[in-house]
Short mmCIF file of C-alpha atoms in Angstrom, two decimals:
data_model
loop_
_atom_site.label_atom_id
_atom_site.label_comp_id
_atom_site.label_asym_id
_atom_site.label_seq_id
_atom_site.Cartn_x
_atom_site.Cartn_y
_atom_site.Cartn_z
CA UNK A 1 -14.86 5.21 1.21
CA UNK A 2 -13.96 3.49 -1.91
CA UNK A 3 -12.87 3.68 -5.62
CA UNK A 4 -11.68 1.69 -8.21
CA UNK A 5 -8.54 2.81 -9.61
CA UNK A 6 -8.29 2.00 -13.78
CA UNK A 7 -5.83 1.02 -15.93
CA UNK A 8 -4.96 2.97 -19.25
CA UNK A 9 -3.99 1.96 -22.80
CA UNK A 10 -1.34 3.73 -25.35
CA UNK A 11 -2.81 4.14 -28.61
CA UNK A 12 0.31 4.51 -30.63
CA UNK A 13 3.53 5.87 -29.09
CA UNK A 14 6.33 7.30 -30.71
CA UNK A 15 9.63 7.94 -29.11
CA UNK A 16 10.95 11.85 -30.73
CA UNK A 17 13.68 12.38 -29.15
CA UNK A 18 16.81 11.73 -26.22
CA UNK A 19 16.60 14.88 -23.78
CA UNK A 20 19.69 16.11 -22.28
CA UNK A 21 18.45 14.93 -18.69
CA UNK A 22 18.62 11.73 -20.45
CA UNK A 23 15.18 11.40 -20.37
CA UNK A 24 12.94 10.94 -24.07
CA UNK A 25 10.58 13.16 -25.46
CA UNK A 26 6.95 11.20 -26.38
CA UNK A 27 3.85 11.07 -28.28
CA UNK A 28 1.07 9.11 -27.05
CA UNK A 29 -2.34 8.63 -26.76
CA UNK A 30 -3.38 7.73 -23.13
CA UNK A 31 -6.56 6.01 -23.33
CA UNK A 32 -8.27 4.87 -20.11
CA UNK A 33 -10.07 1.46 -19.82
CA UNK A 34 -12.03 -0.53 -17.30
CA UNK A 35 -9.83 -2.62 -15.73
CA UNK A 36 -9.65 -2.06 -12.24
CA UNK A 37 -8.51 -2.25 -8.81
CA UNK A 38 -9.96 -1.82 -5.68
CA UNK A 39 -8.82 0.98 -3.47
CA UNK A 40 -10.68 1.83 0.52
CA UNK A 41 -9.64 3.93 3.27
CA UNK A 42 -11.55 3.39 6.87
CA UNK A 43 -10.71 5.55 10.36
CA UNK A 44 -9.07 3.90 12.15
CA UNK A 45 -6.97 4.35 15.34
CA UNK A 46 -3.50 3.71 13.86
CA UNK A 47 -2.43 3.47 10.30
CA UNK A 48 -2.56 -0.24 7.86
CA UNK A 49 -2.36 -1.32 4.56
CA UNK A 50 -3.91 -4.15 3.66
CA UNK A 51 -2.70 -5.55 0.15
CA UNK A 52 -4.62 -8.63 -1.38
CA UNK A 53 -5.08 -9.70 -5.41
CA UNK A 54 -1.60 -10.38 -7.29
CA UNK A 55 1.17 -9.55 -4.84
CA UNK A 56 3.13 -6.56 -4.88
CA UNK A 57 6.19 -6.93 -3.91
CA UNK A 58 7.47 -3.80 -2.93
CA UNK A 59 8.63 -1.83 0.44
CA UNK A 60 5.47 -0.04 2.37
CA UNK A 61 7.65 3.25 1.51
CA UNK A 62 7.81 2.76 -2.50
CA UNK A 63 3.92 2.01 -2.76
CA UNK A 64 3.03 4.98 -5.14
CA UNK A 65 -0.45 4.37 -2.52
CA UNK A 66 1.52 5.21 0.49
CA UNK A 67 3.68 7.76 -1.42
CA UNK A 68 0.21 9.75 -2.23
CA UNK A 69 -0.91 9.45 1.48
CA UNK A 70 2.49 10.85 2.52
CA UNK A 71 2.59 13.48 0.48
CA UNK A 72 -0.98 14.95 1.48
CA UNK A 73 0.13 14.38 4.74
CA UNK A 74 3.29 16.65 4.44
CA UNK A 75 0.77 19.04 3.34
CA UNK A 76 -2.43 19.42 5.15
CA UNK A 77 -3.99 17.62 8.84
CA UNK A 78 -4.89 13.91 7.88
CA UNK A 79 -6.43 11.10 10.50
CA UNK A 80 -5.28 7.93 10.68
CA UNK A 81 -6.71 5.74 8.12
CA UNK A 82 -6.59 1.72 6.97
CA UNK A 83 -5.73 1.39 3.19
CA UNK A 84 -7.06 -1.24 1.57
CA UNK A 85 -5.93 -2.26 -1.59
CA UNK A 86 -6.87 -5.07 -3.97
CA UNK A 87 -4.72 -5.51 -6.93
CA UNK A 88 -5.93 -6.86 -10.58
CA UNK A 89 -4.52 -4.61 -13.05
CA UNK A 90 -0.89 -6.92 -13.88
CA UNK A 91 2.55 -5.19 -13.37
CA UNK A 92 4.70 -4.91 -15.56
CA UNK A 93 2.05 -4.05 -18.59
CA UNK A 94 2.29 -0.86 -19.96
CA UNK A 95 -1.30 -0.50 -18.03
CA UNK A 96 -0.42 2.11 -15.65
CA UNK A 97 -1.47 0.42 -12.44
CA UNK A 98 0.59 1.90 -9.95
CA UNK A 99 0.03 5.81 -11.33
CA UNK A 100 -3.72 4.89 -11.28
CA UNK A 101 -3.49 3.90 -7.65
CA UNK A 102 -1.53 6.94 -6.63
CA UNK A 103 -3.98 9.34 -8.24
CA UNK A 104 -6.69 7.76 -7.36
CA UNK A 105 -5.60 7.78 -3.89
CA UNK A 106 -5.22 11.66 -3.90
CA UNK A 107 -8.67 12.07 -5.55
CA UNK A 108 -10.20 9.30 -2.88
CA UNK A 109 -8.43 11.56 0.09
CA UNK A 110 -9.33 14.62 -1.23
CA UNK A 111 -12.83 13.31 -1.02
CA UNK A 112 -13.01 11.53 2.34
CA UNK A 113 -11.61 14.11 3.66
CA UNK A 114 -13.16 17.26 2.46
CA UNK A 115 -9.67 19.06 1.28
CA UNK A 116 -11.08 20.70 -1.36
CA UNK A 117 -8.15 20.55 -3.90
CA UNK A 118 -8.72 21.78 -7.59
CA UNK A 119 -8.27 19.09 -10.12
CA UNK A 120 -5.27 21.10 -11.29
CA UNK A 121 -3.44 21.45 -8.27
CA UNK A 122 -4.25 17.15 -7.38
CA UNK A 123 -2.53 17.19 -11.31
CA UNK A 124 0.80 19.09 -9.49
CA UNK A 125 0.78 16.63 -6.77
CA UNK A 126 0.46 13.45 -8.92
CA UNK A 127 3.36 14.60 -11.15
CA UNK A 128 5.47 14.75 -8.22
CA UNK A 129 4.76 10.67 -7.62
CA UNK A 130 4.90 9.13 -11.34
CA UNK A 131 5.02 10.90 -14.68
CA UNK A 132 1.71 8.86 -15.92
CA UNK A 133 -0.16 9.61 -12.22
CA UNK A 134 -1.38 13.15 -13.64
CA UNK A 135 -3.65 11.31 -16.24
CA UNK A 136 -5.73 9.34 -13.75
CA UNK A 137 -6.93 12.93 -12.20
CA UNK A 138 -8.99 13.48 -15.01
CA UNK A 139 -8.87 10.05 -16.46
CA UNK A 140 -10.15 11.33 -20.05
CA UNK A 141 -8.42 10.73 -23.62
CA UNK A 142 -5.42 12.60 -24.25
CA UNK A 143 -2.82 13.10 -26.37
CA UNK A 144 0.76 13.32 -24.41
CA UNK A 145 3.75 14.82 -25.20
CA UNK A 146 7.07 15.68 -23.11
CA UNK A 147 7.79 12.52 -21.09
CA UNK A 148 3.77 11.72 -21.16
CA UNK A 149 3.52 14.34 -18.47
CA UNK A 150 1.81 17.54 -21.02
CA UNK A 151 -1.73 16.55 -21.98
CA UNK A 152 -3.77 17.80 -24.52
CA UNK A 153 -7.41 17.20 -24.54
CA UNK A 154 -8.53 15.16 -27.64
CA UNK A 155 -12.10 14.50 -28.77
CA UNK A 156 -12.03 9.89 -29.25
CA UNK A 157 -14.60 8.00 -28.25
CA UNK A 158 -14.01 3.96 -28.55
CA UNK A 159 -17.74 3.28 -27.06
CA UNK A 160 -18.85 0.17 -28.86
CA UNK A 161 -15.67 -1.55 -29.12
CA UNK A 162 -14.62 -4.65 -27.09
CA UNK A 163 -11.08 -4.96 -26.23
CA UNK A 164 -9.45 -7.95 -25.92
CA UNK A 165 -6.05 -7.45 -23.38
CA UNK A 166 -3.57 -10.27 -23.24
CA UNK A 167 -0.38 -9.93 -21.01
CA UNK A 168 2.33 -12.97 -20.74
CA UNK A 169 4.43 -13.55 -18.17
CA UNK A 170 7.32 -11.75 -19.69
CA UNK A 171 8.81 -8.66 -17.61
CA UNK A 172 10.11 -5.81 -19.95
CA UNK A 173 12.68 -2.86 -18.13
CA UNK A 174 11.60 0.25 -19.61
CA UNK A 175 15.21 1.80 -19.58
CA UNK A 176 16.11 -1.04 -21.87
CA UNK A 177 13.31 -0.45 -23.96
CA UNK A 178 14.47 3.12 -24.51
CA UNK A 179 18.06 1.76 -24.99
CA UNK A 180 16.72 -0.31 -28.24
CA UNK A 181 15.00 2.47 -29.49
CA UNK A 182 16.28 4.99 -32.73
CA UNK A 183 14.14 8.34 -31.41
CA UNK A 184 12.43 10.14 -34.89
CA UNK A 185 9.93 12.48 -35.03
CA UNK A 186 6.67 10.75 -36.43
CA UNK A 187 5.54 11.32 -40.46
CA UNK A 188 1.83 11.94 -39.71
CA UNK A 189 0.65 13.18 -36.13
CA UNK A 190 -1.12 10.91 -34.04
CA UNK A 191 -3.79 13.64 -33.34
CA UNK A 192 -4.43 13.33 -36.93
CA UNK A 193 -4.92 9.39 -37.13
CA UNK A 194 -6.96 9.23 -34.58
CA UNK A 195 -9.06 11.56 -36.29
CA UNK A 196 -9.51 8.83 -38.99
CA UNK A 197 -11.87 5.74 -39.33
CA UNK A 198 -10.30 3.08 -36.46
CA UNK A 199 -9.96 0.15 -39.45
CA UNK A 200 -6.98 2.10 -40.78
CA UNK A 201 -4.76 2.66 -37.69
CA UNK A 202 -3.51 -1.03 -38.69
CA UNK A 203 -1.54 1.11 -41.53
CA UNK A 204 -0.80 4.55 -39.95
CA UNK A 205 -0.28 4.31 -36.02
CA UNK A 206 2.40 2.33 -34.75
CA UNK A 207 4.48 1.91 -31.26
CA UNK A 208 8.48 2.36 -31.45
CA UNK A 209 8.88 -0.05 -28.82
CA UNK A 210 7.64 -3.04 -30.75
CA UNK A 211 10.11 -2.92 -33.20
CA UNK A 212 12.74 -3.62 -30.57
CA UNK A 213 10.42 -5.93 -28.16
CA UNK A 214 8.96 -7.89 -30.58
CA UNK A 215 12.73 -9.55 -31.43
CA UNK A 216 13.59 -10.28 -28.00
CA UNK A 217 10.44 -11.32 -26.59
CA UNK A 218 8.80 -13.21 -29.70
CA UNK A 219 5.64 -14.38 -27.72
CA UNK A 220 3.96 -10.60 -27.68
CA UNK A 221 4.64 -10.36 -31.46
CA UNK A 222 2.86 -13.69 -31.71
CA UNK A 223 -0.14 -12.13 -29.41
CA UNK A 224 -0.78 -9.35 -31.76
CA UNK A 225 -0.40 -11.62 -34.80
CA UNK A 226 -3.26 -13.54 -33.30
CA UNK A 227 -5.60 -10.78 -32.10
CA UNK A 228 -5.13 -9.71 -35.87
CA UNK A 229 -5.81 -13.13 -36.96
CA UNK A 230 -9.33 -13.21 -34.39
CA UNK A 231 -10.90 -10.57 -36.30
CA UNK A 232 -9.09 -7.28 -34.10
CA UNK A 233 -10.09 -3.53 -36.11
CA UNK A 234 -6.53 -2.28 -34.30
CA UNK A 235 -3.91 -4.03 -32.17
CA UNK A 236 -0.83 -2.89 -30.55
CA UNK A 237 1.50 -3.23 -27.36
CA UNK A 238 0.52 -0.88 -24.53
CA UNK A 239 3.67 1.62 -23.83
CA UNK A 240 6.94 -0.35 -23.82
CA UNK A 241 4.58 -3.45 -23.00
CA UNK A 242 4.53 -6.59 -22.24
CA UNK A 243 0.42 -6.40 -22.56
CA UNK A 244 -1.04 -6.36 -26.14
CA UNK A 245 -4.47 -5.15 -26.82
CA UNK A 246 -7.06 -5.66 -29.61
CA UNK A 247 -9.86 -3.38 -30.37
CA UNK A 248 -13.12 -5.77 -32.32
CA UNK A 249 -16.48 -5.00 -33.11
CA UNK A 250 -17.95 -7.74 -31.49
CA UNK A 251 -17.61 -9.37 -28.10
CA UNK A 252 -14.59 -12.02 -27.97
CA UNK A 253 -14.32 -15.23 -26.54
CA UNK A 254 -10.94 -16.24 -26.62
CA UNK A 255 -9.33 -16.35 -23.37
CA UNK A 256 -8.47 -20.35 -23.99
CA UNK A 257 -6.02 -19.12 -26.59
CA UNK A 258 -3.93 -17.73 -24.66
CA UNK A 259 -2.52 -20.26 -21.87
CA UNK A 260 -0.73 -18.97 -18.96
CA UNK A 261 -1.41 -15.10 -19.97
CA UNK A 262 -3.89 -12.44 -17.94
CA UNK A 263 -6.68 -11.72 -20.02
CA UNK A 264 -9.20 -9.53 -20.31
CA UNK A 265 -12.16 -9.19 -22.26
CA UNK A 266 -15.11 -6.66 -22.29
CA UNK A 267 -17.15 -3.78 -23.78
CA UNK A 268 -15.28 -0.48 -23.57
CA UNK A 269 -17.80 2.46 -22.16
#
């Protein structure tokens, strides 16, 4: 059996506040998009994974794939399987790769073999593995609070729009993202923007993180500058980056602008 696990986007993100676990408190807007990996499990007689597409270069026993297998195996009777897994989404991005994997993983297990686990109970598991993995269960628009782990359901629909996603090779640590980052509670919701036409999130919606990326790693201030410049409705980093996406009304053509980059370009369902 097999699934293609997708990436997500943040549509605005604002850091509120430092919690006393040390930890930050978060508004987002998780947004999921169609770029995808490739995820199979087969019978088999003893256990593999198979890992092919850009490398991962991680021990068997961190793969947030093998972490979701283990965990359903601590829990209920399991065969032994062959995981295949064919990486596209980029690490690194802000795109949520490695949560989609893991939850996609439960949900493909669940299915393949017959477990019969509520969506909210695979939602428990996943938010034992990663705190974004309990989006990818339902893998619908939300708006997140806490530390992106409490979802609200929100009505968006970006149907229509192309997006444009552009990520260099520049590696960001998210705890030194959050170290760069003055926490404030946001002026106007993002539940409210979103509720607004999408030509002016340009003036209302913003992410915290750029303000302290953009400085240090000038080349993904100089990506959004030119998605703007292309003819982009919205543009912003993707959670503490390094991707940058572009929302346009028409279909784009400009991977050659962006040497050396992973791009992406297509129609968003």
């Amino acid at each position: 059996m097999i699934c293609f696990p997708n990436a997500k986007i943040n549509l605005g993100l604002n850091v509120v506040s430092k919690r006393p676990d040390g930890y930050h408190n978060i508004e987002t807007i998780f947004y999921p998009i169609p770029v995808k990996d490739a995820l199979e499990v087969i019978k088999a007689d003893t256990f593999s994974l198979t890992q092919t597409g850009i490398p991962v270069d991680t021990p068997i026993e961190k793969n947030l794939v093998i972490k979701a297998l283990c965990l359903l195996k601590s829990r209920y009777e399991l065969p032994e399987l062959e995981v295949h897994l064919l990486k596209a989404i980029p690490f690194g991005a802000g795109l949520g790769g490695g949560s989609a994997d893991a939850a996609f993983m439960l949900k493909l297990l669940n299915d393949y073999c017959e477990l019969h686990i509520p969506e909210d109970s695979l939602e428990e598991l996943a938010s034992g593995i990663g705190a974004d993995c309990p989006f990818f269960i339902r893998n619908t628009p939300v708006f997140a609070s806490g530390t992106g782990n409490i979802f609200e359901a929100v009505e968006l629909s970006l149907a229509g729009y192309h997006l444009c996603l552009v990520k260099p090779n520049v590696a960001i640590s998210t705890p030194e993202a959050y170290s760069m980052v003055t926490p404030a509670a946001p002026s106007i919701s993002l539940k409210e923007i979103i509720q607004k036409p999408i030509g002016e999130w340009k003036e209302l919606m913003v992410n915290d993180f750029e303000k302290s990326v953009f400085p240090k790693h000038p080349v993904i201030a100089k990506i959004k500058e030119t998605l703007y410049e292309k003819g982009a409705t919205y543009a912003s980093m993707s959670g503490s980056g390094s991707s940058v996406f572009g929302l346009f009304k028409k279909a784009t053509d400009i991977k050659g602008m962006f040497p050396g980059c992973f791009v992406w370009e297509g129609p968003l369902p």
